Coordinates of C-alpha atoms in Angstrom, one line a residue:
M1 CA 111.7 15.8 111.7
K2 CA 113.4 16.1 108.4
Q3 CA 114.5 19.5 107.2
M4 CA 112.6 20.9 104.2
V5 CA 114.4 22.3 101.2
L6 CA 112.3 24.3 98.7
V7 CA 113.7 23.9 95.2
V8 CA 112.8 26.8 92.9
E9 CA 113.7 25.8 89.4
D10 CA 111.8 26.0 86.1
E11 CA 113.9 23.4 84.2
P12 CA 112.0 20.1 85.0
R13 CA 115.0 17.9 84.5
L14 CA 117.3 19.9 86.7
A15 CA 114.6 20.3 89.4
E16 CA 114.1 16.5 89.4
I17 CA 117.9 16.0 89.8
H18 CA 117.9 18.4 92.8
R19 CA 114.9 16.7 94.3
K20 CA 116.4 13.2 93.9
Y21 CA 119.8 14.0 95.4
L22 CA 118.4 16.0 98.3
E23 CA 116.0 13.3 99.3
Q24 CA 118.7 10.7 99.1
A25 CA 120.6 13.0 101.5
G26 CA 117.7 12.8 104.0
Y27 CA 115.9 16.1 103.2
E28 CA 112.2 16.6 102.4
T29 CA 111.7 18.7 99.2
H30 CA 109.1 20.7 97.5
V31 CA 109.6 22.0 93.9
L32 CA 108.2 25.3 92.4
D33 CA 108.7 26.4 88.9
D34 CA 107.0 29.8 88.9
G35 CA 108.6 32.8 90.6
N36 CA 105.2 34.3 91.5
A37 CA 104.3 31.3 93.6
V38 CA 107.4 31.3 95.8
T39 CA 106.8 34.1 98.4
P40 CA 103.2 33.0 99.2
W41 CA 104.3 29.3 99.6
V42 CA 107.2 30.3 101.9
K43 CA 104.9 32.4 104.1
E44 CA 102.6 29.4 104.4
N45 CA 105.1 26.6 104.9
M46 CA 108.4 28.2 106.0
P47 CA 111.0 25.7 104.7
S48 CA 114.5 25.2 106.3
L49 CA 116.3 26.4 103.1
I50 CA 115.5 27.7 99.6
L51 CA 117.6 26.6 96.6
L52 CA 116.6 29.5 94.4
D53 CA 117.3 29.8 90.6
L54 CA 118.1 33.3 89.4
M55 CA 116.2 33.1 86.1
L56 CA 112.5 32.3 86.6
P57 CA 109.2 33.0 84.9
G58 CA 107.0 35.5 86.7
C59 CA 109.4 36.9 89.3
D60 CA 113.2 36.4 89.1
G61 CA 115.3 35.1 91.9
L62 CA 116.7 38.5 92.8
D63 CA 113.3 40.0 93.5
I64 CA 112.2 36.8 95.3
C65 CA 115.2 37.1 97.6
K66 CA 114.4 40.7 98.4
K67 CA 110.8 39.9 99.2
I68 CA 111.6 37.0 101.5
R69 CA 114.2 39.1 103.4
Q70 CA 111.4 41.5 104.3
F71 CA 109.9 38.9 106.6
S72 CA 112.3 36.0 107.1
N73 CA 116.1 35.2 107.5
L74 CA 115.7 31.6 106.4
P75 CA 118.8 30.4 104.4
I76 CA 118.8 31.0 100.7
I77 CA 121.3 29.6 98.1
M78 CA 121.1 31.3 94.8
V79 CA 121.7 29.3 91.6
T80 CA 123.0 31.4 88.7
A81 CA 124.5 31.1 85.2
R82 CA 124.9 34.9 85.0
V83 CA 128.5 35.5 85.9
E84 CA 127.9 39.3 86.1
E85 CA 125.6 38.8 89.1
I86 CA 128.2 37.0 91.2
D87 CA 129.7 40.2 92.7
R88 CA 126.3 41.3 93.9
L89 CA 125.6 37.8 95.4
L90 CA 128.9 37.7 97.1
G91 CA 128.4 41.1 98.5
L92 CA 125.2 39.7 100.1
E93 CA 123.4 42.9 99.3
L94 CA 120.4 40.7 98.5
G95 CA 120.7 38.7 101.7
A96 CA 121.6 35.4 100.0
D97 CA 123.6 33.0 102.2
D98 CA 125.6 31.4 99.3
Y99 CA 125.5 31.0 95.6
I100 CA 126.2 28.2 93.1
C101 CA 127.3 28.8 89.5
K102 CA 126.0 26.6 86.6
P103 CA 127.1 24.1 85.6
F104 CA 127.6 22.2 88.8
S105 CA 127.4 18.7 90.1
P106 CA 124.4 17.5 92.2
R107 CA 126.8 16.4 94.9
E108 CA 128.1 20.0 95.2
V109 CA 124.5 21.3 95.6
V110 CA 123.9 18.8 98.5
A111 CA 127.3 19.7 100.1
R112 CA 126.4 23.5 99.9
V113 CA 123.0 22.8 101.4
K114 CA 124.4 20.9 104.3
A115 CA 127.1 23.5 105.0
V116 CA 124.6 26.4 105.0
L117 CA 122.1 24.5 107.2
R118 CA 124.9 23.7 109.7
R119 CA 125.9 27.3 109.9
N120 CA 122.3 28.4 110.5
F121 CA 121.1 25.5 112.6
P122 CA 124.1 24.2 114.6
P123 CA 123.5 21.0 116.6
K124 CA 122.1 21.4 120.1
K125 CA 124.3 20.5 123.0
N126 CA 122.7 17.1 123.4
E127 CA 123.1 16.5 119.6
E128 CA 126.9 17.0 119.3
M129 CA 128.5 16.0 116.1
L130 CA 130.4 13.0 117.6
V131 CA 129.6 11.4 120.9
I132 CA 131.8 8.6 122.3
D133 CA 130.6 6.5 125.2
Q134 CA 133.8 4.7 126.4
E135 CA 131.9 2.5 129.0
C136 CA 129.6 1.1 126.4
Y137 CA 132.1 1.1 123.5
A138 CA 129.5 3.1 121.5
A139 CA 129.8 6.1 119.3
S140 CA 127.2 8.2 117.5
L141 CA 127.4 10.9 114.7
F142 CA 124.8 13.6 114.7
G143 CA 122.6 11.4 116.9
K144 CA 122.9 8.3 114.7
K145 CA 124.7 5.2 116.0
L146 CA 127.9 4.2 114.4
D147 CA 128.0 0.4 114.1
L148 CA 131.7 -0.1 115.0
T149 CA 133.9 -3.1 115.8
A150 CA 135.9 -3.0 119.0
V151 CA 139.1 -2.1 117.0
E152 CA 137.3 0.6 115.0
F153 CA 135.9 2.1 118.2
R154 CA 139.3 2.2 119.8
L155 CA 140.8 3.7 116.7
L156 CA 138.2 6.5 116.5
N157 CA 138.5 7.1 120.3
I158 CA 142.3 7.6 120.1
L159 CA 142.1 10.0 117.1
A160 CA 139.1 12.0 118.4
A161 CA 140.7 12.5 121.8
R162 CA 143.4 14.6 120.2
P163 CA 141.9 16.6 117.3
G164 CA 144.5 17.7 114.8
Q165 CA 147.3 15.5 116.2
I166 CA 148.9 13.2 113.6
F167 CA 149.3 9.6 114.6
S168 CA 151.7 7.3 112.7
R169 CA 150.6 3.7 111.9
D170 CA 153.0 2.4 114.5
Q171 CA 151.6 4.7 117.2
L172 CA 148.1 3.6 116.4
M173 CA 149.0 0.0 116.4
E174 CA 150.8 0.3 119.7
R175 CA 147.6 1.8 121.3
I176 CA 145.1 -0.5 119.6
Y177 CA 147.1 -3.7 120.2
P178 CA 148.8 -3.3 123.6
D179 CA 149.5 -7.0 123.7
Q180 CA 152.1 -6.4 120.9
R181 CA 150.6 -9.1 118.7
I182 CA 152.0 -9.3 115.2
V183 CA 150.0 -7.4 112.7
Y184 CA 150.8 -6.0 109.2
D185 CA 151.6 -2.3 109.0
R186 CA 148.7 -1.9 106.6
T187 CA 146.2 -3.3 109.1
I188 CA 145.5 0.3 110.3
D189 CA 144.7 1.4 106.7
S190 CA 142.1 -1.3 106.5
H191 CA 140.4 -0.3 109.7
I192 CA 140.6 3.4 108.7
K193 CA 138.9 2.5 105.4
N194 CA 136.1 0.7 107.2
L195 CA 135.7 3.5 109.7
R196 CA 135.4 6.1 106.9
R197 CA 132.8 4.0 105.1
K198 CA 130.6 3.8 108.2
I199 CA 131.0 7.6 108.8
A200 CA 130.1 8.2 105.1
A201 CA 127.0 6.1 105.5
I202 CA 125.7 8.8 107.9
D203 CA 127.2 11.9 106.2
P204 CA 129.2 11.4 103.0
D205 CA 130.5 15.0 103.0
L206 CA 132.2 14.8 106.4
E207 CA 136.0 14.2 106.3
I208 CA 136.5 13.4 110.0
I209 CA 139.5 11.0 109.6
Q210 CA 142.1 12.6 107.4
S211 CA 145.3 11.2 105.8
V212 CA 148.6 13.0 106.1
Y213 CA 150.7 11.7 103.3
G214 CA 153.7 9.8 104.4
V215 CA 153.0 10.3 108.1
G216 CA 149.7 8.9 109.2
Y217 CA 146.2 10.0 110.2
K218 CA 144.4 12.6 112.2
Y219 CA 140.9 13.5 113.4
E220 CA 139.7 16.9 112.1
L221 CA 136.3 18.0 111.1
H222 CA 136.1 19.5 107.6
I223 CA 132.9 20.5 105.9
P224 CA 133.2 21.4 102.2
D225 CA 132.2 24.9 101.4

């Protein structure tokens, strides 16, 4: 089942952008433009997260947040153009989980939504982030199969087995091509590029395979804040 994000925004163009990008990222959405309608809708439908604009007709975001916190701890991301409110939001005195300042990019909004949902709904043990089946030469990310070549699988398996360890191109080539065949030193870069592309097809905000300038590559999970 897809997670539901309630978008509370009274600017139609901005609400449509939020809806479009969130749905492209795999979420269901529902849009409300009237502050008075939010609390009743949440009680009836209970979304996974609320993207809540601060300035709304009827009832503003601050009051909505207070009301929701009286009956639910569901994640709330406040959206504000009022810089003077940031300290209050950061202090979490209203119970918000995060905030975003206008102007912002739609991709930033999606990244924040993903990060907050991961903190509040971590994967179950049988839905680990990365699962590698060495016998079947198969790998999955958040339960979704990665369609890897044999070389890409070996490369991912080597890096993921030692999180944080930096491997040079020569070290990776020695492990991937034990028969010592002749390959160009940039062959690894090409495989890394393809591997990243396939990971990004599942989650474009994950930086699992990281470059270390002038040295090589390492496996390390990084979720943008």
